[in-house]
mmCIF file of C-alpha atoms in Angstrom:
data_model
loop_
_atom_site.group_PDB
_atom_site.id
_atom_site.type_symbol
_atom_site.label_atom_id
_atom_site.label_comp_id
_atom_site.label_asym_id
_atom_site.label_seq_id
_atom_site.Cartn_x
_atom_site.Cartn_y
_atom_site.Cartn_z
ATOM 1 C CA MET R 1 -4.473 76.018 56.921
ATOM 2 C CA THR R 2 -1.823 74.940 54.211
ATOM 3 C CA PRO R 3 -3.263 72.379 51.794
ATOM 4 C CA GLU R 4 -1.322 69.054 51.905
ATOM 5 C CA VAL R 5 0.905 68.547 49.044
ATOM 6 C CA GLU R 6 0.506 65.206 47.385
ATOM 7 C CA ARG R 7 3.374 62.855 47.537
ATOM 8 C CA PRO R 8 5.177 62.034 44.066
ATOM 9 C CA PRO R 9 4.068 58.744 42.572
ATOM 10 C CA LEU R 10 7.381 57.203 43.216
ATOM 11 C CA GLN R 11 7.403 58.063 46.782
ATOM 12 C CA ARG R 12 3.838 56.785 47.119
ATOM 13 C CA LEU R 13 4.925 53.548 45.569
ATOM 14 C CA LEU R 14 7.777 53.186 48.167
ATOM 15 C CA ASP R 15 5.348 53.679 50.937
ATOM 16 C CA GLN R 16 3.968 50.158 49.816
ATOM 17 C CA ALA R 17 7.116 48.573 49.109
ATOM 18 C CA ARG R 18 8.872 45.868 51.110
ATOM 19 C CA ALA R 19 12.618 46.832 50.857
ATOM 20 C CA PRO R 20 15.504 46.685 50.757
ATOM 21 C CA LEU R 21 16.695 43.686 49.018
ATOM 22 C CA GLY R 22 20.288 44.294 49.142
ATOM 23 C CA PRO R 23 22.874 46.416 51.381
ATOM 24 C CA LEU R 24 23.351 50.330 51.053
ATOM 25 C CA ILE R 25 25.010 51.079 48.161
ATOM 26 C CA ARG R 26 26.080 54.282 46.360
ATOM 27 C CA LEU R 27 25.411 53.521 42.922
ATOM 28 C CA ASP R 28 26.543 55.296 39.732
ATOM 29 C CA LEU R 29 24.911 54.560 36.001
ATOM 30 C CA GLY R 30 26.859 57.325 34.136
ATOM 31 C CA GLU R 31 24.102 59.679 34.240
ATOM 32 C CA ARG R 32 23.199 62.401 36.718
ATOM 33 C CA THR R 33 19.750 63.124 35.228
ATOM 34 C CA GLY R 34 16.961 61.313 33.156
ATOM 35 C CA PRO R 35 15.790 57.805 34.195
ATOM 36 C CA LEU R 36 19.010 56.279 34.619
ATOM 37 C CA GLY R 37 20.073 59.224 36.903
ATOM 38 C CA GLU R 38 16.738 58.447 38.730
ATOM 39 C CA LEU R 39 17.451 54.800 39.065
ATOM 40 C CA ALA R 40 21.014 55.453 40.501
ATOM 41 C CA THR R 41 19.280 57.724 43.146
ATOM 42 C CA LEU R 42 16.686 55.518 43.890
ATOM 43 C CA LEU R 43 18.788 52.365 44.432
ATOM 44 C CA SER R 44 21.177 54.442 46.522
ATOM 45 C CA GLN R 45 18.168 55.164 48.747
ATOM 46 C CA VAL R 46 16.448 51.660 48.540
ATOM 47 C CA ASN R 47 18.704 48.765 47.046
ATOM 48 C CA GLY R 48 15.599 46.995 45.391
ATOM 49 C CA PHE R 49 12.325 46.246 46.811
ATOM 50 C CA THR R 50 8.968 44.427 45.904
ATOM 51 C CA VAL R 51 5.557 45.942 45.810
ATOM 52 C CA PHE R 52 2.083 44.623 45.327
ATOM 53 C CA ASN R 53 2.561 41.299 47.166
ATOM 54 C CA ALA R 54 5.802 40.665 44.830
ATOM 55 C CA GLY R 55 3.998 41.251 41.699
ATOM 56 C CA ILE R 56 6.550 43.977 41.086
ATOM 57 C CA GLN R 57 10.296 43.421 41.614
ATOM 58 C CA VAL R 58 12.860 46.281 41.401
ATOM 59 C CA PHE R 59 16.554 44.827 41.138
ATOM 60 C CA HIS R 60 19.050 45.264 43.523
ATOM 61 C CA ALA R 61 22.409 46.281 42.794
ATOM 62 C CA GLY R 62 25.929 44.855 44.081
ATOM 63 C CA ALA R 63 27.038 41.420 44.668
ATOM 64 C CA ARG R 64 25.063 40.679 47.820
ATOM 65 C CA GLY R 65 21.173 40.632 47.877
ATOM 66 C CA LEU R 66 17.856 38.705 47.229
ATOM 67 C CA GLY R 67 16.843 37.863 43.464
ATOM 68 C CA PRO R 68 18.279 39.298 40.410
ATOM 69 C CA GLU R 69 21.312 41.801 40.364
ATOM 70 C CA LEU R 70 21.019 44.686 38.194
ATOM 71 C CA GLU R 71 24.443 44.624 36.382
ATOM 72 C CA HIS R 72 24.334 40.708 35.792
ATOM 73 C CA TRP R 73 20.368 40.859 34.735
ATOM 74 C CA ASN R 74 21.595 43.261 31.881
ATOM 75 C CA ALA R 75 24.607 41.338 30.860
ATOM 76 C CA ALA R 76 23.997 39.947 27.130
ATOM 77 C CA ASP R 77 24.851 36.209 28.210
ATOM 78 C CA THR R 78 22.454 36.131 31.120
ATOM 79 C CA TRP R 79 19.023 35.942 28.686
ATOM 80 C CA LYS R 80 19.410 38.759 26.289
ATOM 81 C CA ASP R 81 21.444 36.933 23.622
ATOM 82 C CA SER R 82 18.463 34.383 23.304
ATOM 83 C CA TYR R 83 16.687 37.292 21.856
ATOM 84 C CA LEU R 84 19.338 37.821 19.074
ATOM 85 C CA GLY R 85 19.107 41.911 19.394
ATOM 86 C CA LEU R 86 15.430 42.233 20.188
ATOM 87 C CA ALA R 87 16.438 43.428 23.721
ATOM 88 C CA ASP R 88 19.358 45.277 22.867
ATOM 89 C CA ASN R 89 19.534 49.280 23.941
ATOM 90 C CA LEU R 90 17.237 48.271 26.885
ATOM 91 C CA PHE R 91 18.379 48.438 30.639
ATOM 92 C CA CYS R 92 16.022 46.439 32.517
ATOM 93 C CA PHE R 93 15.609 47.431 36.057
ATOM 94 C CA ALA R 94 12.276 45.642 37.336
ATOM 95 C CA GLN R 95 9.826 42.885 36.263
ATOM 96 C CA ASP R 96 6.228 41.895 37.109
ATOM 97 C CA LEU R 97 5.191 38.558 38.242
ATOM 98 C CA PHE R 98 5.282 36.940 34.609
ATOM 99 C CA GLY R 99 8.807 38.490 33.777
ATOM 100 C CA GLN R 100 7.480 41.335 32.076
ATOM 101 C CA GLN R 101 10.717 43.753 31.762
ATOM 102 C CA PHE R 102 10.471 47.384 33.054
ATOM 103 C CA ALA R 103 13.437 49.029 30.808
ATOM 104 C CA ILE R 104 15.120 52.122 30.233
ATOM 105 C CA GLU R 105 15.475 52.357 26.552
ATOM 106 C CA ASP R 106 18.109 54.303 24.659
ATOM 107 C CA ARG R 107 19.001 55.794 28.187
ATOM 108 C CA ALA R 108 16.136 58.141 27.710
ATOM 109 C CA ARG R 109 12.474 56.721 28.344
ATOM 110 C CA VAL R 110 10.893 53.749 30.350
ATOM 111 C CA VAL R 111 9.124 51.179 28.385
ATOM 112 C CA LEU R 112 7.268 47.616 29.249
ATOM 113 C CA PHE R 113 9.063 44.818 27.388
ATOM 114 C CA ASP R 114 7.112 41.782 26.568
ATOM 115 C CA PRO R 115 9.316 38.644 26.835
ATOM 116 C CA GLU R 116 6.852 36.565 24.565
ATOM 117 C CA THR R 117 6.848 38.944 21.645
ATOM 118 C CA ALA R 118 9.533 41.334 22.470
ATOM 119 C CA GLU R 119 7.209 44.200 21.617
ATOM 120 C CA ARG R 120 7.836 47.494 23.678
ATOM 121 C CA GLU R 121 5.160 49.734 25.219
ATOM 122 C CA PRO R 122 5.951 53.232 25.933
ATOM 123 C CA ILE R 123 5.320 54.305 29.567
ATOM 124 C CA GLY R 124 7.223 57.921 30.168
ATOM 125 C CA THR R 125 10.384 59.402 30.385
ATOM 126 C CA SER R 126 10.953 59.244 34.211
ATOM 127 C CA LEU R 127 10.334 56.811 37.242
ATOM 128 C CA ASP R 128 7.828 59.148 38.516
ATOM 129 C CA GLU R 129 5.696 58.308 35.280
ATOM 130 C CA TRP R 130 6.575 54.754 35.608
ATOM 131 C CA ALA R 131 5.351 54.625 39.190
ATOM 132 C CA ALA R 132 2.256 56.501 38.462
ATOM 133 C CA TRP R 133 1.358 54.085 35.892
ATOM 134 C CA LEU R 134 1.864 51.224 38.146
ATOM 135 C CA LEU R 135 -0.537 52.966 40.704
ATOM 136 C CA THR R 136 -3.121 53.840 37.872
ATOM 137 C CA ASP R 137 -4.141 50.075 38.127
ATOM 138 C CA PRO R 138 -1.940 47.823 40.351
ATOM 139 C CA ASP R 139 -3.947 44.600 39.681
ATOM 140 C CA VAL R 140 -3.315 45.122 35.991
ATOM 141 C CA ASN R 141 -0.249 46.932 35.611
ATOM 142 C CA GLY R 142 1.225 45.577 38.750
ATOM 143 C CA THR R 143 -0.163 42.013 38.757
ATOM 144 C CA TYR R 144 -1.094 42.625 42.465
ATOM 145 C CA ARG R 145 -4.399 40.478 42.565
ATOM 146 C CA TYR R 146 -2.822 37.623 40.670
ATOM 147 C CA ALA R 147 0.360 37.480 43.093
ATOM 148 C CA THR R 148 -2.009 37.552 45.864
ATOM 149 C CA ALA R 149 -4.273 34.927 44.443
ATOM 150 C CA TRP R 150 -1.012 32.771 43.372
ATOM 151 C CA GLN R 151 0.638 33.102 46.937
ATOM 152 C CA HIS R 152 -2.660 32.155 48.644
ATOM 153 C CA ALA R 153 -3.015 28.913 46.728
ATOM 154 C CA HIS R 154 0.917 27.913 46.405
ATOM 155 C CA GLY R 155 2.912 30.043 48.963
ATOM 156 C CA ALA R 156 5.541 32.809 48.099
ATOM 157 C CA LEU R 157 7.830 32.669 45.395
ATOM 158 C CA ASP R 158 11.529 32.374 45.890
ATOM 159 C CA HIS R 159 13.320 36.113 44.840
ATOM 160 C CA ASP R 160 14.847 34.346 41.836
ATOM 161 C CA GLN R 161 11.516 32.889 40.680
ATOM 162 C CA ARG R 162 8.966 34.279 38.015
ATOM 163 C CA LEU R 163 5.917 32.533 36.696
ATOM 164 C CA ILE R 164 5.465 31.457 33.120
ATOM 165 C CA PRO R 165 2.522 29.667 31.057
ATOM 166 C CA TRP R 166 3.105 26.452 29.645
ATOM 167 C CA GLN R 167 0.908 27.494 26.735
ATOM 168 C CA LEU R 168 2.157 31.025 26.101
ATOM 169 C CA PHE R 169 -0.480 33.675 26.417
ATOM 170 C CA SER R 170 0.430 35.061 22.988
ATOM 171 C CA LEU R 171 -0.591 31.458 21.371
ATOM 172 C CA GLY R 172 -3.894 31.645 23.472
ATOM 173 C CA GLY R 173 -2.623 30.093 26.885
ATOM 174 C CA SER R 174 -5.011 30.979 29.740
ATOM 175 C CA TYR R 175 -4.284 32.351 33.317
ATOM 176 C CA ASP R 176 -5.636 29.530 35.208
ATOM 177 C CA PHE R 177 -3.382 28.199 37.524
ATOM 178 C CA ASP R 178 -2.989 24.858 35.654
ATOM 179 C CA ASN R 179 -1.681 26.517 32.778
ATOM 180 C CA ILE R 180 1.124 28.402 35.163
ATOM 181 C CA ALA R 181 4.616 27.136 36.230
ATOM 182 C CA VAL R 182 7.217 28.281 38.491
ATOM 183 C CA LYS R 183 10.570 28.626 37.207
ATOM 184 C CA ASP R 184 13.788 30.578 37.640
ATOM 185 C CA ALA R 185 13.556 34.021 36.292
ATOM 186 C CA VAL R 186 16.677 33.362 33.751
ATOM 187 C CA GLU R 187 15.183 30.379 32.434
ATOM 188 C CA CYS R 188 11.767 31.924 31.995
ATOM 189 C CA MET R 189 13.396 34.705 30.009
ATOM 190 C CA ARG R 190 15.572 32.361 27.747
ATOM 191 C CA ILE R 191 12.764 29.859 27.211
ATOM 192 C CA ARG R 192 10.803 32.743 25.400
ATOM 193 C CA GLY R 193 13.601 34.390 23.576
ATOM 194 C CA PRO R 194 13.503 31.932 20.330
ATOM 195 C CA PHE R 195 9.885 32.157 20.510
ATOM 196 C CA ALA R 196 9.989 36.021 20.327
ATOM 197 C CA GLN R 197 12.510 35.767 17.302
ATOM 198 C CA LYS R 198 9.715 33.912 15.397
ATOM 199 C CA ILE R 199 6.678 35.961 16.049
ATOM 200 C CA HIS R 200 8.212 39.793 16.545
ATOM 201 C CA ASP R 201 6.813 41.821 13.827
ATOM 202 C CA LEU R 202 4.595 38.973 12.434
ATOM 203 C CA PRO R 203 1.597 40.169 10.929
ATOM 204 C CA ASP R 204 -1.682 39.232 12.538
ATOM 205 C CA GLY R 205 -2.742 35.700 11.482
ATOM 206 C CA GLU R 206 0.484 34.765 9.704
ATOM 207 C CA HIS R 207 1.363 31.112 9.979
ATOM 208 C CA ILE R 208 4.442 30.358 12.021
ATOM 209 C CA THR R 209 6.563 27.175 12.782
ATOM 210 C CA LEU R 210 7.987 26.791 15.964
ATOM 211 C CA MET R 211 10.713 24.507 14.707
ATOM 212 C CA PRO R 212 14.494 26.105 14.610
ATOM 213 C CA GLU R 213 16.199 27.027 11.854
ATOM 214 C CA GLN R 214 17.813 24.050 9.608
ATOM 215 C CA PRO R 215 21.303 23.314 10.874
ATOM 216 C CA ARG R 216 23.727 24.912 8.269
ATOM 217 C CA THR R 217 25.622 21.989 6.336
ATOM 218 C CA GLU R 218 28.040 21.874 3.460
ATOM 219 C CA THR R 219 26.497 22.046 -0.034
ATOM 220 C CA GLY R 220 25.487 18.207 -0.908
ATOM 221 C CA GLU R 221 25.922 17.268 2.683
ATOM 222 C CA ARG R 222 22.176 16.503 3.410
ATOM 223 C CA LEU R 223 20.595 13.493 2.091
ATOM 224 C CA ALA R 224 17.178 14.265 3.628
ATOM 225 C CA TYR R 225 15.484 16.478 5.945
ATOM 226 C CA ALA R 226 11.751 16.262 7.380
ATOM 227 C CA GLU R 227 9.987 18.318 10.183
ATOM 228 C CA LEU R 228 7.313 15.810 11.789
ATOM 229 C CA ASP R 229 4.842 15.895 14.359
ATOM 230 C CA VAL R 230 4.662 12.658 15.748
ATOM 231 C CA PHE R 231 2.153 10.774 18.192
ATOM 232 C CA ALA R 232 4.422 9.441 21.143
ATOM 233 C CA ASP R 233 2.333 6.956 22.673
ATOM 234 C CA TYR R 234 3.646 5.525 26.201
ATOM 235 C CA ASN R 235 6.340 8.316 25.970
ATOM 236 C CA SER R 236 8.076 7.211 22.874
ATOM 237 C CA PHE R 237 8.393 6.746 19.288
ATOM 238 C CA ILE R 238 10.203 4.555 16.768
ATOM 239 C CA LEU R 239 12.110 5.257 13.543
ATOM 240 C CA ARG R 240 12.000 2.168 11.630
ATOM 241 C CA ASP R 241 11.913 0.949 7.798
ATOM 242 C CA GLU R 242 8.499 1.074 6.262
ATOM 243 C CA SER R 243 8.840 -2.609 5.394
ATOM 244 C CA ASN R 244 10.163 -3.680 9.366
ATOM 245 C CA ASP R 245 7.264 -4.847 11.710
ATOM 246 C CA PRO R 246 8.924 -5.467 15.026
ATOM 247 C CA THR R 247 7.561 -6.798 17.946
ATOM 248 C CA LEU R 248 9.777 -5.168 20.644
ATOM 249 C CA SER R 249 10.801 -6.472 23.837
ATOM 250 C CA PHE R 250 10.325 -5.130 27.462
ATOM 251 C CA ASP R 251 14.059 -4.378 27.853
ATOM 252 C CA PHE R 252 13.705 -2.014 24.607
ATOM 253 C CA THR R 253 10.573 -0.100 26.462
ATOM 254 C CA ASP R 254 12.589 0.095 29.757
ATOM 255 C CA ALA R 255 15.530 1.553 27.888
ATOM 256 C CA THR R 256 13.556 4.433 26.227
ATOM 257 C CA THR R 257 12.204 5.275 29.923
ATOM 258 C CA ALA R 258 15.694 5.122 31.315
ATOM 259 C CA ASP R 259 17.942 6.662 28.776
ATOM 260 C CA LEU R 260 15.313 8.015 26.167
ATOM 261 C CA VAL R 261 17.302 5.813 23.616
ATOM 262 C CA ALA R 262 16.857 2.111 22.797
ATOM 263 C CA THR R 263 17.618 -0.051 19.576
ATOM 264 C CA GLU R 264 16.397 -3.590 18.706
ATOM 265 C CA GLN R 265 15.893 -5.315 15.446
ATOM 266 C CA GLY R 266 17.318 -2.516 13.118
ATOM 267 C CA VAL R 267 14.663 -0.125 14.951
ATOM 268 C CA LEU R 268 15.626 3.060 16.912
ATOM 269 C CA GLY R 269 13.404 4.127 19.932
ATOM 270 C CA VAL R 270 13.391 7.459 21.255
ATOM 271 C CA GLY R 271 11.808 8.537 24.633
ATOM 272 C CA THR R 272 10.098 11.674 24.966
ATOM 273 C CA ALA R 273 8.934 13.523 27.753
ATOM 274 C CA ARG R 274 5.266 13.841 26.528
ATOM 275 C CA ARG R 275 2.773 11.214 25.617
ATOM 276 C CA VAL R 276 1.121 13.446 23.129
ATOM 277 C CA GLU R 277 2.237 14.844 19.403
ATOM 278 C CA VAL R 278 5.548 15.916 19.615
ATOM 279 C CA PRO R 279 7.894 17.871 17.198
ATOM 280 C CA VAL R 280 10.542 15.805 15.519
ATOM 281 C CA ILE R 281 13.428 16.845 13.248
ATOM 282 C CA LEU R 282 14.859 13.994 10.981
ATOM 283 C CA ASP R 283 17.853 15.105 9.344
ATOM 284 C CA VAL R 284 20.031 12.631 7.192
ATOM 285 C CA ARG R 285 23.670 13.544 6.572
ATOM 286 C CA ARG R 286 26.375 12.092 4.512
ATOM 287 C CA SER R 287 28.764 11.881 7.197
ATOM 288 C CA GLU R 288 28.650 12.348 11.199
ATOM 289 C CA PRO R 289 27.606 15.596 12.717
ATOM 290 C CA ASP R 290 30.138 17.590 14.784
ATOM 291 C CA ASP R 291 27.664 19.857 16.379
ATOM 292 C CA SER R 292 27.793 21.322 19.758
ATOM 293 C CA LEU R 293 26.108 19.762 22.507
ATOM 294 C CA ASP R 294 25.758 22.905 24.668
ATOM 295 C CA ASP R 295 22.275 24.023 23.556
ATOM 296 C CA TRP R 296 20.689 20.602 24.253
ATOM 297 C CA ASP R 297 19.331 18.864 27.472
ATOM 298 C CA HIS R 298 19.916 15.368 26.457
ATOM 299 C CA VAL R 299 22.123 13.657 23.769
ATOM 300 C CA THR R 300 22.060 9.891 22.756
ATOM 301 C CA GLU R 301 23.188 7.470 20.002
ATOM 302 C CA GLY R 302 21.968 4.537 18.327
ATOM 303 C CA GLY R 303 21.139 3.295 14.885
ATOM 304 C CA VAL R 304 18.484 2.348 12.394
ATOM 305 C CA SER R 305 18.454 -0.091 9.367
ATOM 306 C CA ALA R 306 16.427 1.065 6.190
ATOM 307 C CA PRO R 307 16.739 -1.647 3.625
ATOM 308 C CA THR R 308 13.880 -0.373 1.280
ATOM 309 C CA GLY R 309 15.071 3.559 1.999
ATOM 310 C CA ARG R 310 11.719 4.448 3.229
ATOM 311 C CA LEU R 311 11.726 5.523 6.784
ATOM 312 C CA VAL R 312 8.722 6.212 9.298
ATOM 313 C CA ALA R 313 8.700 7.795 12.488
ATOM 314 C CA THR R 314 5.621 6.289 14.491
ATOM 315 C CA SER R 315 4.279 5.256 17.933
ATOM 316 C CA ASP R 316 3.886 1.432 18.254
ATOM 317 C CA ASP R 317 0.047 1.722 17.690
ATOM 318 C CA ASP R 318 0.722 3.671 14.209
ATOM 319 C CA PRO R 319 -1.751 4.304 11.253
ATOM 320 C CA ASP R 320 -1.146 3.287 7.750
ATOM 321 C CA ASP R 321 -0.753 6.503 6.556
ATOM 322 C CA MET R 322 2.257 7.695 8.117
ATOM 323 C CA PRO R 323 4.702 10.233 6.289
ATOM 324 C CA VAL R 324 7.656 8.536 4.679
ATOM 325 C CA THR R 325 11.017 10.054 4.563
ATOM 326 C CA GLU R 326 13.082 8.743 1.660
ATOM 327 C CA VAL R 327 16.897 7.953 2.073
ATOM 328 C CA PRO R 328 19.388 5.895 0.451
ATOM 329 C CA PRO R 329 18.972 2.269 1.297
ATOM 330 C CA GLY R 330 21.302 0.996 3.963
ATOM 331 C CA ASP R 331 22.201 1.090 7.656
ATOM 332 C CA TYR R 332 22.658 4.351 9.488
ATOM 333 C CA ALA R 333 24.208 5.455 12.640
ATOM 334 C CA ALA R 334 22.283 7.868 14.587
ATOM 335 C CA ARG R 335 22.625 10.861 17.232
ATOM 336 C CA ILE R 336 19.467 12.115 19.006
ATOM 337 C CA TYR R 337 19.194 15.599 20.439
ATOM 338 C CA TYR R 338 16.577 16.735 23.105
ATOM 339 C CA ARG R 339 15.560 20.127 24.214
ATOM 340 C CA GLY R 340 13.044 21.786 26.461
ATOM 341 C CA LEU R 341 12.835 18.730 28.984
ATOM 342 C CA ARG R 342 12.464 21.449 31.676
ATOM 343 C CA THR R 343 9.378 23.020 30.314
ATOM 344 C CA ILE R 344 7.032 20.157 30.630
ATOM 345 C CA SER R 345 3.753 20.770 32.767
ATOM 346 C CA SER R 346 3.054 18.667 35.747
ATOM 347 C CA ASP R 347 0.480 16.592 33.654
ATOM 348 C CA GLY R 348 2.797 15.856 30.974
ATOM 349 C CA MET R 349 0.633 17.572 28.412
ATOM 350 C CA HIS R 350 2.385 20.610 27.752
ATOM 351 C CA GLY R 351 5.753 21.864 27.019
ATOM 352 C CA ASN R 352 8.045 23.202 24.516
ATOM 353 C CA ASP R 353 10.342 19.817 23.999
ATOM 354 C CA LEU R 354 11.911 19.210 20.752
ATOM 355 C CA TYR R 355 13.384 16.022 19.340
ATOM 356 C CA ARG R 356 16.282 16.216 16.476
ATOM 357 C CA VAL R 357 17.520 12.742 15.064
ATOM 358 C CA VAL R 358 20.623 13.003 13.189
ATOM 359 C CA LEU R 359 21.438 10.122 10.952
ATOM 360 C CA TRP R 360 24.325 9.321 8.827
ATOM 361 C CA PRO R 361 25.591 5.993 6.522
ATOM 362 C CA GLY R 362 27.369 3.754 8.748
ATOM 363 C CA GLU R 363 26.993 0.931 11.041
ATOM 364 C CA PRO R 364 24.154 1.300 13.826
ATOM 365 C CA ARG R 365 25.761 2.468 16.856
ATOM 366 C CA PRO R 366 24.613 0.478 20.441
ATOM 367 C CA ALA R 367 22.288 2.672 22.216
ATOM 368 C CA ARG R 368 24.179 5.065 24.683
ATOM 369 C CA VAL R 369 23.894 8.408 26.268
ATOM 370 C CA VAL R 370 26.347 10.935 25.315
ATOM 371 C CA LYS R 371 25.179 13.834 27.580
ATOM 372 C CA ARG R 372 22.836 13.145 30.438
ATOM 373 C CA PHE R 373 20.077 15.523 31.429
ATOM 374 C CA HIS R 374 20.871 17.110 34.892
ATOM 375 C CA GLY R 375 17.909 15.903 37.083
ATOM 376 C CA GLU R 376 15.195 13.227 36.645
ATOM 377 C CA LEU R 377 14.154 12.462 33.303
ATOM 378 C CA PRO R 378 10.378 13.421 32.543
ATOM 379 C CA GLY R 379 8.275 11.022 30.713
ATOM 380 C CA GLY R 380 8.108 7.238 31.654
#
């Protein structure tokens, strides 16, 4: 009796797959051999699939289909530009439940790309070696058990969705369901790109700041600059002169909820998505900024009076030892930029939000929204 020949790992993986995700296509990726040639052959036979209860998703090629499309996913402006070169020379063809990318590096080898750290783990030089790696431990390498448990508790994900932790795993975040959110797969990658820039190649134990780089200004243009952690009690904080002890109206509070900005009695109020300590940038310039609004979720204007030139950013119930930012005494117009409003957890405790307050000398402006967040504003 002739012994049965074991099927190749890729075929054994396909035996467990749900496929296809797109219509039949004849795909040419410019290579006849190597992993790119193997990928073209695979997708020409089965145009995208999921396996391990959708713990692994292989992208389809062509305009029609479910989930990310291969060419569009690899376009620089889909998500790779947020990594500033850290995802270059990668052709991503699949991802796991948390958006870890399986990619062909330098057209020669298969690697696992971690979206939080941009680290690359070699897997092999062929799709068979990749499939064998997955089949060695589907629960760990293919997120099989987690995908099954998540769907049992929350239902199936859409093909364009992935899971992302509120507190990133590389910062000690857990795999408990209350630390996990469902988001669009592209958004998951773009959220983590700037973080990966900060920590890639960073030695263990090194201190990092998650504030963005200081915006470039002309020499002598900046009057003051401070990066602050402000306790946003009642989903807001105020910027005021140290000498000003205001009693603010209910209308002021309502405006910080409805528009995330308010002005009254020389005080600037900024609404926040969370009622915990939040990161705030105070950037004081000589003239009005002309910064692009494209990278911000929400933008508002207002103003503040600083008769003593000593500004504090604080909650209503502020302690006596608040950090002071010294500026030339006078009145200031303000523009406030808000980012990360879509990253807030359902309990309002976790997120990657940021508030940048830019001031310049001039008459304080009436509170108004310049660019409104698309969707219901978090907080309140």
